[in-house]
PDB file of C-alpha atoms in Angstrom:
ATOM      1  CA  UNK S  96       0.000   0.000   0.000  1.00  0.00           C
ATOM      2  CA  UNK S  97       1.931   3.171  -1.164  1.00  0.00           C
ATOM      3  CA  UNK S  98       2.510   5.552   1.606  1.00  0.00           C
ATOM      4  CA  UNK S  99      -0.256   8.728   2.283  1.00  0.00           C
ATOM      5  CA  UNK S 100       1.457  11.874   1.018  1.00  0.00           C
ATOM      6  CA  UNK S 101       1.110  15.635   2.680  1.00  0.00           C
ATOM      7  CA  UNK S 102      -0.038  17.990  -0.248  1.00  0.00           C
ATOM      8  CA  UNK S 103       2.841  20.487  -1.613  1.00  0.00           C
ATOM      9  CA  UNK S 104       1.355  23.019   0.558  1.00  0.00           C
ATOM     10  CA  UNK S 105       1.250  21.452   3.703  1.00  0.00           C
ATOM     11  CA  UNK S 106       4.877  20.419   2.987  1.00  0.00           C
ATOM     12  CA  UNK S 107       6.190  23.771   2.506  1.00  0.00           C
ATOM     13  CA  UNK S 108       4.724  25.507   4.933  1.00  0.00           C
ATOM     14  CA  UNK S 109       6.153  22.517   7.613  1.00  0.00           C
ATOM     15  CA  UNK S 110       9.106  23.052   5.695  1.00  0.00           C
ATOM     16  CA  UNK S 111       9.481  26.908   6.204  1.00  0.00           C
ATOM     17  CA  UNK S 112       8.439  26.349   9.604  1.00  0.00           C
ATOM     18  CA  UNK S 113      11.081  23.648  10.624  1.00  0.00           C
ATOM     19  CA  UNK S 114      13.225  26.257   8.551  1.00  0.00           C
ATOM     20  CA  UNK S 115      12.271  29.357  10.990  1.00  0.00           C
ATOM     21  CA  UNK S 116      13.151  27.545  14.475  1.00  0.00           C
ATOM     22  CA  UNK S 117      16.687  26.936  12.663  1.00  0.00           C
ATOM     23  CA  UNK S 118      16.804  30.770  12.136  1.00  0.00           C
ATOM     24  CA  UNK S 119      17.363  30.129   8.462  1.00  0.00           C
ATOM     25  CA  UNK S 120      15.499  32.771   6.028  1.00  0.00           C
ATOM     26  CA  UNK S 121      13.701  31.099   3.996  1.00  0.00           C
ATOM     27  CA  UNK S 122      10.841  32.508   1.153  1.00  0.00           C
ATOM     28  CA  UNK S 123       8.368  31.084  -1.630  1.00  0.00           C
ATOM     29  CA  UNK S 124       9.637  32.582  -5.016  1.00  0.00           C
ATOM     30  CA  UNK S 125       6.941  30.229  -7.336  1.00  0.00           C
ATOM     31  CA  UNK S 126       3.927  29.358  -5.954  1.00  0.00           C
ATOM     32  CA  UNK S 127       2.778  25.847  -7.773  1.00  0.00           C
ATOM     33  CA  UNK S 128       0.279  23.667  -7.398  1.00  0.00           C
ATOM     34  CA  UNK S 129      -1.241  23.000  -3.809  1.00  0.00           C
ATOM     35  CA  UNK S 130      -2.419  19.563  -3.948  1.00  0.00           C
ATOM     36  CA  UNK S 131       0.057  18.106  -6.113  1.00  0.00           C
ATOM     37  CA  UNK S 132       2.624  20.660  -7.097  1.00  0.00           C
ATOM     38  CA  UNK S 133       6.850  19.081  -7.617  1.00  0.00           C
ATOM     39  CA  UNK S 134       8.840  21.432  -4.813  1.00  0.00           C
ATOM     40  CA  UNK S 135      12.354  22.663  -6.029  1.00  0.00           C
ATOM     41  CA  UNK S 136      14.830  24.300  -3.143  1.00  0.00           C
ATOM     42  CA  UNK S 137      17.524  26.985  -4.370  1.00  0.00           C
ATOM     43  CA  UNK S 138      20.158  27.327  -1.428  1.00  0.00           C
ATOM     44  CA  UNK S 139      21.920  30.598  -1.691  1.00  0.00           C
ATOM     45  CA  UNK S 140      24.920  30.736   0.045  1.00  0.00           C
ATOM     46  CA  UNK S 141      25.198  34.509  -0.334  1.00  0.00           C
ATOM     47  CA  UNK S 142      28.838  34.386  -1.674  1.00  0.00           C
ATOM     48  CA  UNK S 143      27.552  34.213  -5.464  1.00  0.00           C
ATOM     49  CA  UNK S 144      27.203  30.099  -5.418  1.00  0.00           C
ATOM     50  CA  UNK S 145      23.921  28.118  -4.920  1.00  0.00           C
ATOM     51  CA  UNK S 146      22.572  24.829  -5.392  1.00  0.00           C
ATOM     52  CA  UNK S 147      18.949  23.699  -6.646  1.00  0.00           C
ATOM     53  CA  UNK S 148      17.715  20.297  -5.522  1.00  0.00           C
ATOM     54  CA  UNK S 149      14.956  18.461  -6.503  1.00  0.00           C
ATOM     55  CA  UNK S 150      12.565  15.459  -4.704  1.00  0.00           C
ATOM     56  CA  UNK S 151      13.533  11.804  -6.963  1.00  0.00           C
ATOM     57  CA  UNK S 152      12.800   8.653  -6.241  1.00  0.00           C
ATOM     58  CA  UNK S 153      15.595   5.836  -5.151  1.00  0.00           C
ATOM     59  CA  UNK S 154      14.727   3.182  -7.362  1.00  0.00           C
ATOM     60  CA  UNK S 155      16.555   0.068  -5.612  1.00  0.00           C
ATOM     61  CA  UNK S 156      14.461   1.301  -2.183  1.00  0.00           C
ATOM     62  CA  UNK S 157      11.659   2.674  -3.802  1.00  0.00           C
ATOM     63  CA  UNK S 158      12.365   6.000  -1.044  1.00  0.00           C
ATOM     64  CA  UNK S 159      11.971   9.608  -2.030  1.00  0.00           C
ATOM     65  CA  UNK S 160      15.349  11.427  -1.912  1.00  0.00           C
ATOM     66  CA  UNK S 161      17.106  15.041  -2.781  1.00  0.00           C
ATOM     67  CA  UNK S 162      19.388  14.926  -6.004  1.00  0.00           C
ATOM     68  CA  UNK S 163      21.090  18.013  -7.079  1.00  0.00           C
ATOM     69  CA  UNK S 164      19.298  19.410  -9.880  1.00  0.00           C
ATOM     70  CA  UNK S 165      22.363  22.437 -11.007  1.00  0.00           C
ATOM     71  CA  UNK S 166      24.394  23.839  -8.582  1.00  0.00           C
ATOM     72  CA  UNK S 167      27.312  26.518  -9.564  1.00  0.00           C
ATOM     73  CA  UNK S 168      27.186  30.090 -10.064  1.00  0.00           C
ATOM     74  CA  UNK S 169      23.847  31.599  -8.571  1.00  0.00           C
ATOM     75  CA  UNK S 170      23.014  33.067 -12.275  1.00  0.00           C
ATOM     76  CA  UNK S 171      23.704  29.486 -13.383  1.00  0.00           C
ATOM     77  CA  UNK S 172      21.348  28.003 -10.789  1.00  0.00           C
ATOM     78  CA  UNK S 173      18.716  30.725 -11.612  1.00  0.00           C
ATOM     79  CA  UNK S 174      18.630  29.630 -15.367  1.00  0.00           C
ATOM     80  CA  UNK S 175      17.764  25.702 -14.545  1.00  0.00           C
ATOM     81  CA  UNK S 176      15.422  26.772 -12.075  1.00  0.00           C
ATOM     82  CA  UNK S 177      13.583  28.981 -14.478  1.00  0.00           C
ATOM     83  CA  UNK S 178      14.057  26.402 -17.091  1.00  0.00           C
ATOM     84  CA  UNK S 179      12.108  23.947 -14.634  1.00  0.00           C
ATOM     85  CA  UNK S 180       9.502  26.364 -14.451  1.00  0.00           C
ATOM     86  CA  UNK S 181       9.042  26.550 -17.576  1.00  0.00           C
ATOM     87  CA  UNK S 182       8.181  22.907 -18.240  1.00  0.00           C
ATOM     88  CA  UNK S 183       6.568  22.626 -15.210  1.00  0.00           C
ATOM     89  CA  UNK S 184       3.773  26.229 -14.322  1.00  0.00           C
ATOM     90  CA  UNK S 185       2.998  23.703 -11.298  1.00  0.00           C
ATOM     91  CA  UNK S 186       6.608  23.864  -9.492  1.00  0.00           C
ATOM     92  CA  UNK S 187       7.285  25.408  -6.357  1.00  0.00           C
ATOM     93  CA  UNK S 188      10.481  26.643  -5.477  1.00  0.00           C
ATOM     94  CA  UNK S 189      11.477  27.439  -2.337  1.00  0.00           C
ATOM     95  CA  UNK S 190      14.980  30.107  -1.823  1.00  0.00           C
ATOM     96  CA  UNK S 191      16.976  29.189   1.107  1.00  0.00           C
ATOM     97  CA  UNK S 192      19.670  31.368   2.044  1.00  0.00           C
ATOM     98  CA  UNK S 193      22.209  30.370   4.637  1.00  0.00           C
ATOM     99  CA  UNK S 194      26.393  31.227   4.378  1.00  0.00           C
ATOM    100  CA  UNK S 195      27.047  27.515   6.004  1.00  0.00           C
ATOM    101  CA  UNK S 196      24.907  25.912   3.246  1.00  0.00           C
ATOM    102  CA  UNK S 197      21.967  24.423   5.555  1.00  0.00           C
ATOM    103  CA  UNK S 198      19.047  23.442   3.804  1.00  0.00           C
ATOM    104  CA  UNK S 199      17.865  20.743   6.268  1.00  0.00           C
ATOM    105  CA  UNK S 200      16.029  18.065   3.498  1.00  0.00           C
ATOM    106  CA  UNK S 201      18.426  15.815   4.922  1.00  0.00           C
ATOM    107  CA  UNK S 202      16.445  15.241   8.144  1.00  0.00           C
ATOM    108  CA  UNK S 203      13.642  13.010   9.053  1.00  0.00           C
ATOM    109  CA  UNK S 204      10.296  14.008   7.424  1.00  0.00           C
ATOM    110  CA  UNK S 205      11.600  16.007   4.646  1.00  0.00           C
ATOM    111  CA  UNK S 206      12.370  13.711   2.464  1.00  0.00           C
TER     112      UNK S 206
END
């Protein structure tokens, strides 16, 4: 039985919450689709690099996981991530900015 799934809403705002109590600024730049929008995370690093990472599947466990989807130059990040959007009016993305490159999808429940 595949496992219940929070709408892309309810994930991002948990996500900007768990985000907040880890004093990291966080904002929605797209809005996408609430029930079953794809969510894309930019982290700024505010020193001109950033990294955009995407939700995949792990096909030998069959778990959801974070790839790297460009990460570079900022300008370089901003072109993929606009390039998503383009294929996809239903993306979110969510801008994290942090200097020591937190991002926290690597913790329980965010995956």
């Amino acid at each position: 039985m595949p496992e219940p799934r929070l709408t892309a809403d309810i994930w991002v705002s948990a996500y900007l919450a768990r985000l907040r109590v880890m004093d990291i600024p966080a904002f929605v730049v797209a809005r996408g689709d609430a029930t079953a929008g794809a969510v894309l995370v930019k982290l700024n690093t505010l020193d001109g690099k950033a990294v955009a990472l995407t939700r995949s599947f792990d096909l030998m466990t069959g778990a959801r996981v974070w790839v790297t989807l460009a990460e570079g130059e900022e300008r370089d990040v901003d072109a993929s991530v606009a390039k998503q959007r383009g294929f996809d009016a239903d993306l979110w993305v969510i801008e994290v900015e942090d200097r020591q490159g937190r991002h926290l999808l690597d913790q329980p429940g965010l995956e």
